[in-house]
Amino acid sequence: MTAQDSIPPSVDLDSIAIDTIVIRAVQDKIKIVPRGVNLYHPVISFNSTKPLLKPIKRFRVPSFWDNKNELGLSLSEVAFVNWNAGGDNSVSALGSMRFVRNYKFRYVQWNNDLVLRFGWNAQEGRKWRKTDDAIRLSSTFGYRQDTITNWYYSAKLNFNTQFADGFKYPNRDTPISRFMSPGYLFIGGGASYITEAGKFNLYISPFTHKSTYVLDQTLANKGAFGVKKALLDDDGNVIQEGENVFAELGFLITNKWETDLTKNVLMTHRISLYSDYLRSFGNVDVDWELNFKFTVNEYISATVGTHVIYDDDILFDEQKAADGTVIDPGEPRIQFKQTLGIGMAYSF
């Protein structure tokens, strides 16, 4: 047998037989199941499905704006029927709104705060009386040199006035204050210290322009709220109308602070200190509010607050002679207000 005899002969590919491949459509049933193996049938069931109580929070593009809207309404009522101890039926209400728009990105921070309040009381046997009235707008723009420091170069604008006429009850004929009488506008620049969360804000301005507006000419002629009063002749006729704007330049310090004293108890503090350079430097005008908010649930809350104001341009106990001439222009006094309310609150 030679070496060539051990080499298989070449085969033509066309003549190769190919076996048929069978693919099983159904897997054979497992006869032996190892211990510890759990077999589940792929059955779809909705027995454990629960309805959504709140809508799904979909993804939103991050915004550098922080918005807050708060609405509040406090009501109190007293009614008597054959009450031996006596008393008058009364209803009191206090409505409030607050809108916050804050912007923060790297070196820039811009805070805006608008507060609106109005309260009234209706008592049996007399007309309704105003218990609270405020329009307050605050805007602060700050710029810092880096993202580590909390100090900002700041420019600030504050504006305060009221909605309705104010009276020294029971006199309802002569208003002692009206819308934009007074109106206070503060514009200045300085430095602010603002914490990262924005709960603490200290603003110091060595140069702030304060404008006091008295647009009601009757009050302006009397020299109310520090404006120059009208010039009268001997018969009491007006020769020259009183001025409607009183301007000052001075030093301003403001501070806002919010902190949770305990669970569901929020303390809010706001103070403004201003002293005029030109007229009476060292005599400080004070505007201080301190409020405590007790949250019962998402919609019910209680508030306790105090408000103290001292302004040497607001005089009390003016004394006049029989002919109408002013004997004593009066003196400035500390103004104090305390509030207590339980009602509904809604934030969105």
mmCIF file of N, CA and C in Angstrom, residues 128-219:
data_model
loop_
_atom_site.group_PDB
_atom_site.id
_atom_site.type_symbol
_atom_site.label_atom_id
_atom_site.label_comp_id
_atom_site.label_asym_id
_atom_site.label_seq_id
_atom_site.Cartn_x
_atom_site.Cartn_y
_atom_site.Cartn_z
ATOM 1 N N TRP A 128 -68.226 99.527 59.534
ATOM 2 C CA TRP A 128 -67.001 98.733 59.554
ATOM 3 C C TRP A 128 -65.783 99.640 59.694
ATOM 4 N N ARG A 129 -64.735 99.074 60.298
ATOM 5 C CA ARG A 129 -63.498 99.811 60.517
ATOM 6 C C ARG A 129 -62.316 99.001 59.999
ATOM 7 N N LYS A 130 -61.335 99.713 59.532
ATOM 8 C CA LYS A 130 -60.130 99.080 59.014
ATOM 9 C C LYS A 130 -59.228 98.651 60.171
ATOM 10 N N THR A 131 -58.689 97.430 60.076
ATOM 11 C CA THR A 131 -57.786 96.932 61.110
ATOM 12 C C THR A 131 -56.368 96.719 60.608
ATOM 13 N N ASP A 132 -56.186 96.559 59.299
ATOM 14 C CA ASP A 132 -54.852 96.387 58.736
ATOM 15 C C ASP A 132 -54.881 96.830 57.283
ATOM 16 N N ASP A 133 -53.775 97.421 56.823
ATOM 17 C CA ASP A 133 -53.728 97.942 55.463
ATOM 18 C C ASP A 133 -52.265 98.148 55.084
ATOM 19 N N ALA A 134 -51.785 97.420 54.086
ATOM 20 C CA ALA A 134 -50.376 97.540 53.716
ATOM 21 C C ALA A 134 -50.146 97.099 52.283
ATOM 22 N N ILE A 135 -49.310 97.846 51.592
ATOM 23 C CA ILE A 135 -48.749 97.478 50.295
ATOM 24 C C ILE A 135 -47.243 97.655 50.425
ATOM 25 N N ARG A 136 -46.494 96.565 50.298
ATOM 26 C CA ARG A 136 -45.048 96.643 50.500
ATOM 27 C C ARG A 136 -44.326 95.881 49.394
ATOM 28 N N LEU A 137 -43.436 96.563 48.710
ATOM 29 C CA LEU A 137 -42.648 95.975 47.627
ATOM 30 C C LEU A 137 -41.172 96.154 47.943
ATOM 31 N N SER A 138 -40.418 95.075 47.794
ATOM 32 C CA SER A 138 -38.979 95.108 48.046
ATOM 33 C C SER A 138 -38.258 94.399 46.912
ATOM 34 N N SER A 139 -37.189 95.025 46.398
ATOM 35 C CA SER A 139 -36.399 94.446 45.322
ATOM 36 C C SER A 139 -34.932 94.735 45.589
ATOM 37 N N THR A 140 -34.102 93.670 45.586
ATOM 38 C CA THR A 140 -32.668 93.801 45.848
ATOM 39 C C THR A 140 -31.896 93.060 44.774
ATOM 40 N N PHE A 141 -30.967 93.765 44.124
ATOM 41 C CA PHE A 141 -30.109 93.175 43.103
ATOM 42 C C PHE A 141 -28.690 93.133 43.647
ATOM 43 N N GLY A 142 -28.069 91.932 43.633
ATOM 44 C CA GLY A 142 -26.738 91.778 44.174
ATOM 45 C C GLY A 142 -25.786 91.090 43.218
ATOM 46 N N TYR A 143 -24.493 91.465 43.325
ATOM 47 C CA TYR A 143 -23.436 90.855 42.504
ATOM 48 C C TYR A 143 -22.244 90.567 43.405
ATOM 49 N N ARG A 144 -21.706 89.347 43.314
ATOM 50 C CA ARG A 144 -20.543 88.963 44.111
ATOM 51 C C ARG A 144 -19.383 88.579 43.200
ATOM 52 N N GLN A 145 -18.164 88.623 43.758
ATOM 53 C CA GLN A 145 -16.972 88.402 42.953
ATOM 54 C C GLN A 145 -16.698 86.926 42.701
ATOM 55 N N ASP A 146 -17.140 86.052 43.588
ATOM 56 C CA ASP A 146 -16.931 84.621 43.392
ATOM 57 C C ASP A 146 -18.106 83.875 43.992
ATOM 58 N N THR A 147 -18.122 82.555 43.813
ATOM 59 C CA THR A 147 -19.251 81.743 44.271
ATOM 60 C C THR A 147 -19.070 81.223 45.694
ATOM 61 N N ILE A 148 -18.018 81.659 46.382
ATOM 62 C CA ILE A 148 -17.768 81.191 47.749
ATOM 63 C C ILE A 148 -18.298 82.187 48.775
ATOM 64 N N THR A 149 -18.074 83.469 48.537
ATOM 65 C CA THR A 149 -18.467 84.492 49.496
ATOM 66 C C THR A 149 -19.978 84.678 49.521
ATOM 67 N N ASN A 150 -20.497 85.145 50.671
ATOM 68 C CA ASN A 150 -21.911 85.478 50.834
ATOM 69 C C ASN A 150 -22.156 86.987 50.803
ATOM 70 N N TRP A 151 -21.109 87.765 50.574
ATOM 71 C CA TRP A 151 -21.238 89.224 50.484
ATOM 72 C C TRP A 151 -21.476 89.636 49.038
ATOM 73 N N TYR A 152 -22.420 90.549 48.852
ATOM 74 C CA TYR A 152 -22.793 91.028 47.522
ATOM 75 C C TYR A 152 -22.717 92.558 47.493
ATOM 76 N N TYR A 153 -22.305 93.093 46.349
ATOM 77 C CA TYR A 153 -22.534 94.502 46.064
ATOM 78 C C TYR A 153 -23.995 94.628 45.640
ATOM 79 N N SER A 154 -24.748 95.491 46.337
ATOM 80 C CA SER A 154 -26.202 95.460 46.170
ATOM 81 C C SER A 154 -26.774 96.838 45.884
ATOM 82 N N ALA A 155 -27.896 96.815 45.170
ATOM 83 C CA ALA A 155 -28.759 97.982 44.973
ATOM 84 C C ALA A 155 -30.158 97.588 45.425
ATOM 85 N N LYS A 156 -30.818 98.458 46.183
ATOM 86 C CA LYS A 156 -32.084 98.084 46.818
ATOM 87 C C LYS A 156 -33.145 99.136 46.564
ATOM 88 N N LEU A 157 -34.384 98.649 46.397
ATOM 89 C CA LEU A 157 -35.565 99.500 46.261
ATOM 90 C C LEU A 157 -36.651 98.981 47.195
ATOM 91 N N ASN A 158 -37.194 99.878 48.017
ATOM 92 C CA ASN A 158 -38.313 99.561 48.902
ATOM 93 C C ASN A 158 -39.433 100.573 48.671
ATOM 94 N N PHE A 159 -40.666 100.075 48.676
ATOM 95 C CA PHE A 159 -41.817 100.953 48.500
ATOM 96 C C PHE A 159 -42.926 100.509 49.444
ATOM 97 N N ASN A 160 -43.508 101.483 50.178
ATOM 98 C CA ASN A 160 -44.577 101.187 51.134
ATOM 99 C C ASN A 160 -45.695 102.207 50.980
ATOM 100 N N THR A 161 -46.939 101.735 51.015
ATOM 101 C CA THR A 161 -48.098 102.616 51.077
ATOM 102 C C THR A 161 -49.292 101.802 51.565
ATOM 103 N N GLN A 162 -50.532 102.279 51.320
ATOM 104 C CA GLN A 162 -51.731 101.607 51.804
ATOM 105 C C GLN A 162 -52.828 101.672 50.757
ATOM 106 N N PHE A 163 -53.910 100.871 50.965
ATOM 107 C CA PHE A 163 -55.018 100.818 50.011
ATOM 108 C C PHE A 163 -56.050 101.917 50.260
ATOM 109 N N ALA A 164 -56.611 101.939 51.465
ATOM 110 C CA ALA A 164 -57.794 102.754 51.743
ATOM 111 C C ALA A 164 -57.473 103.889 52.705
ATOM 112 N N ASP A 165 -58.461 104.775 52.862
ATOM 113 C CA ASP A 165 -58.299 105.903 53.774
ATOM 114 C C ASP A 165 -58.212 105.415 55.216
ATOM 115 N N GLY A 166 -57.428 106.127 55.996
ATOM 116 C CA GLY A 166 -57.322 105.852 57.423
ATOM 117 C C GLY A 166 -57.931 106.987 58.229
ATOM 118 N N PHE A 167 -58.626 106.633 59.306
ATOM 119 C CA PHE A 167 -59.311 107.628 60.133
ATOM 120 C C PHE A 167 -58.924 107.443 61.593
ATOM 121 N N LYS A 168 -59.108 108.517 62.337
ATOM 122 C CA LYS A 168 -58.990 108.442 63.785
ATOM 123 C C LYS A 168 -60.401 108.264 64.327
ATOM 124 N N TYR A 169 -60.808 106.988 64.438
ATOM 125 C CA TYR A 169 -62.186 106.670 64.782
ATOM 126 C C TYR A 169 -62.535 107.241 66.149
ATOM 127 N N PRO A 170 -63.824 107.664 66.318
ATOM 128 C CA PRO A 170 -64.997 107.482 65.432
ATOM 129 C C PRO A 170 -65.139 108.544 64.339
ATOM 130 N N ASN A 171 -64.202 109.479 64.227
ATOM 131 C CA ASN A 171 -64.293 110.505 63.182
ATOM 132 C C ASN A 171 -64.061 109.868 61.813
ATOM 133 N N ARG A 172 -65.053 109.975 60.923
ATOM 134 C CA ARG A 172 -64.949 109.434 59.577
ATOM 135 C C ARG A 172 -64.961 110.527 58.509
ATOM 136 N N ASP A 173 -64.955 111.773 58.918
ATOM 137 C CA ASP A 173 -65.049 112.863 57.957
ATOM 138 C C ASP A 173 -63.681 113.318 57.467
ATOM 139 N N THR A 174 -62.682 113.228 58.305
ATOM 140 C CA THR A 174 -61.361 113.742 57.965
ATOM 141 C C THR A 174 -60.363 112.602 57.982
ATOM 142 N N PRO A 175 -59.910 112.146 56.813
ATOM 143 C CA PRO A 175 -58.906 111.070 56.798
ATOM 144 C C PRO A 175 -57.546 111.585 57.251
ATOM 145 N N ILE A 176 -56.844 110.759 57.994
ATOM 146 C CA ILE A 176 -55.497 111.110 58.445
ATOM 147 C C ILE A 176 -54.428 110.469 57.564
ATOM 148 N N SER A 177 -54.830 109.565 56.656
ATOM 149 C CA SER A 177 -53.917 108.954 55.688
ATOM 150 C C SER A 177 -54.747 108.406 54.531
ATOM 151 N N ARG A 178 -54.112 108.325 53.361
ATOM 152 C CA ARG A 178 -54.795 107.834 52.170
ATOM 153 C C ARG A 178 -53.784 107.073 51.313
ATOM 154 N N PHE A 179 -54.256 106.542 50.164
ATOM 155 C CA PHE A 179 -53.339 105.890 49.236
ATOM 156 C C PHE A 179 -52.305 106.896 48.748
ATOM 157 N N MET A 180 -51.034 106.533 48.855
ATOM 158 C CA MET A 180 -49.891 107.389 48.525
ATOM 159 C C MET A 180 -49.867 108.654 49.369
ATOM 160 N N SER A 181 -50.490 108.616 50.514
ATOM 161 C CA SER A 181 -50.405 109.711 51.480
ATOM 162 C C SER A 181 -50.408 109.110 52.887
ATOM 163 N N PRO A 182 -49.323 108.545 53.381
ATOM 164 C CA PRO A 182 -48.003 108.663 52.749
ATOM 165 C C PRO A 182 -47.664 107.472 51.858
ATOM 166 N N GLY A 183 -46.660 107.687 51.017
ATOM 167 C CA GLY A 183 -46.001 106.620 50.278
ATOM 168 C C GLY A 183 -44.507 106.797 50.454
ATOM 169 N N TYR A 184 -43.824 105.718 50.792
ATOM 170 C CA TYR A 184 -42.392 105.798 51.076
ATOM 171 C C TYR A 184 -41.614 105.029 50.005
ATOM 172 N N LEU A 185 -40.573 105.660 49.462
ATOM 173 C CA LEU A 185 -39.721 105.042 48.454
ATOM 174 C C LEU A 185 -38.263 105.176 48.884
ATOM 175 N N PHE A 186 -37.578 104.023 49.009
ATOM 176 C CA PHE A 186 -36.159 103.982 49.362
ATOM 177 C C PHE A 186 -35.392 103.449 48.147
ATOM 178 N N ILE A 187 -34.358 104.179 47.716
ATOM 179 C CA ILE A 187 -33.473 103.743 46.636
ATOM 180 C C ILE A 187 -32.037 104.006 47.067
ATOM 181 N N GLY A 188 -31.212 102.966 47.029
ATOM 182 C CA GLY A 188 -29.831 103.153 47.454
ATOM 183 C C GLY A 188 -28.954 101.987 47.066
ATOM 184 N N GLY A 189 -27.682 102.102 47.407
ATOM 185 C CA GLY A 189 -26.710 101.060 47.122
ATOM 186 C C GLY A 189 -25.832 100.799 48.322
ATOM 187 N N GLY A 190 -25.309 99.577 48.385
ATOM 188 C CA GLY A 190 -24.459 99.212 49.509
ATOM 189 C C GLY A 190 -23.982 97.785 49.378
ATOM 190 N N ALA A 191 -24.002 97.064 50.501
ATOM 191 C CA ALA A 191 -23.533 95.684 50.544
ATOM 192 C C ALA A 191 -24.553 94.832 51.276
ATOM 193 N N SER A 192 -24.660 93.564 50.838
ATOM 194 C CA SER A 192 -25.600 92.622 51.446
ATOM 195 C C SER A 192 -24.865 91.346 51.819
ATOM 196 N N TYR A 193 -25.277 90.781 52.954
ATOM 197 C CA TYR A 193 -24.815 89.452 53.356
ATOM 198 C C TYR A 193 -26.015 88.526 53.289
ATOM 199 N N ILE A 194 -25.981 87.578 52.350
ATOM 200 C CA ILE A 194 -27.106 86.672 52.104
ATOM 201 C C ILE A 194 -26.604 85.243 52.223
ATOM 202 N N THR A 195 -27.232 84.459 53.082
ATOM 203 C CA THR A 195 -26.838 83.066 53.235
ATOM 204 C C THR A 195 -27.207 82.273 51.993
ATOM 205 N N GLU A 196 -26.632 81.065 51.878
ATOM 206 C CA GLU A 196 -26.834 80.262 50.682
ATOM 207 C C GLU A 196 -28.305 79.912 50.480
ATOM 208 N N ALA A 197 -29.015 79.622 51.572
ATOM 209 C CA ALA A 197 -30.438 79.284 51.471
ATOM 210 C C ALA A 197 -31.327 80.513 51.369
ATOM 211 N N GLY A 198 -30.771 81.710 51.595
ATOM 212 C CA GLY A 198 -31.549 82.931 51.499
ATOM 213 C C GLY A 198 -32.415 83.219 52.705
ATOM 214 N N LYS A 199 -32.246 82.489 53.808
ATOM 215 C CA LYS A 199 -33.066 82.706 55.003
ATOM 216 C C LYS A 199 -32.645 83.947 55.785
ATOM 217 N N PHE A 200 -31.389 84.366 55.620
ATOM 218 C CA PHE A 200 -30.875 85.527 56.349
ATOM 219 C C PHE A 200 -30.350 86.531 55.333
ATOM 220 N N ASN A 201 -30.790 87.788 55.469
ATOM 221 C CA ASN A 201 -30.401 88.833 54.522
ATOM 222 C C ASN A 201 -30.147 90.117 55.304
ATOM 223 N N LEU A 202 -28.892 90.565 55.305
ATOM 224 C CA LEU A 202 -28.499 91.813 55.965
ATOM 225 C C LEU A 202 -28.026 92.786 54.894
ATOM 226 N N TYR A 203 -28.634 93.976 54.866
ATOM 227 C CA TYR A 203 -28.304 94.985 53.866
ATOM 228 C C TYR A 203 -27.842 96.251 54.574
ATOM 229 N N ILE A 204 -26.685 96.785 54.155
ATOM 230 C CA ILE A 204 -26.112 98.001 54.728
ATOM 231 C C ILE A 204 -25.852 98.979 53.595
ATOM 232 N N SER A 205 -26.460 100.157 53.690
ATOM 233 C CA SER A 205 -26.319 101.157 52.636
ATOM 234 C C SER A 205 -25.918 102.489 53.252
ATOM 235 N N PRO A 206 -24.717 103.002 52.946
ATOM 236 C CA PRO A 206 -24.324 104.319 53.461
ATOM 237 C C PRO A 206 -25.003 105.477 52.737
ATOM 238 N N PHE A 207 -25.561 105.221 51.548
ATOM 239 C CA PHE A 207 -26.217 106.272 50.783
ATOM 240 C C PHE A 207 -27.557 105.745 50.257
ATOM 241 N N THR A 208 -28.631 106.207 50.890
ATOM 242 C CA THR A 208 -29.985 105.821 50.486
ATOM 243 C C THR A 208 -30.849 107.065 50.404
ATOM 244 N N HIS A 209 -31.534 107.222 49.294
ATOM 245 C CA HIS A 209 -32.445 108.336 49.088
ATOM 246 C C HIS A 209 -33.846 107.901 49.500
ATOM 247 N N LYS A 210 -34.439 108.650 50.425
ATOM 248 C CA LYS A 210 -35.789 108.362 50.912
ATOM 249 C C LYS A 210 -36.729 109.472 50.457
ATOM 250 N N SER A 211 -37.797 109.071 49.802
ATOM 251 C CA SER A 211 -38.808 110.029 49.355
ATOM 252 C C SER A 211 -40.126 109.712 50.055
ATOM 253 N N THR A 212 -40.721 110.736 50.666
ATOM 254 C CA THR A 212 -42.033 110.606 51.297
ATOM 255 C C THR A 212 -43.045 111.355 50.443
ATOM 256 N N TYR A 213 -44.028 110.628 49.912
ATOM 257 C CA TYR A 213 -45.028 111.204 49.022
ATOM 258 C C TYR A 213 -46.332 111.434 49.780
ATOM 259 N N VAL A 214 -46.880 112.630 49.664
ATOM 260 C CA VAL A 214 -48.202 112.964 50.193
ATOM 261 C C VAL A 214 -48.971 113.581 49.039
ATOM 262 N N LEU A 215 -49.653 112.749 48.251
ATOM 263 C CA LEU A 215 -50.334 113.209 47.039
ATOM 264 C C LEU A 215 -51.686 113.833 47.331
ATOM 265 N N ASP A 216 -52.256 113.580 48.495
ATOM 266 C CA ASP A 216 -53.499 114.246 48.868
ATOM 267 C C ASP A 216 -53.164 115.683 49.288
ATOM 268 N N GLN A 217 -53.707 116.652 48.551
ATOM 269 C CA GLN A 217 -53.309 118.035 48.771
ATOM 270 C C GLN A 217 -53.767 118.559 50.123
ATOM 271 N N THR A 218 -54.895 118.059 50.616
ATOM 272 C CA THR A 218 -55.375 118.515 51.931
ATOM 273 C C THR A 218 -54.390 118.130 53.021
ATOM 274 N N LEU A 219 -53.893 116.905 52.977
ATOM 275 C CA LEU A 219 -52.895 116.483 53.956
ATOM 276 C C LEU A 219 -51.566 117.195 53.724
#
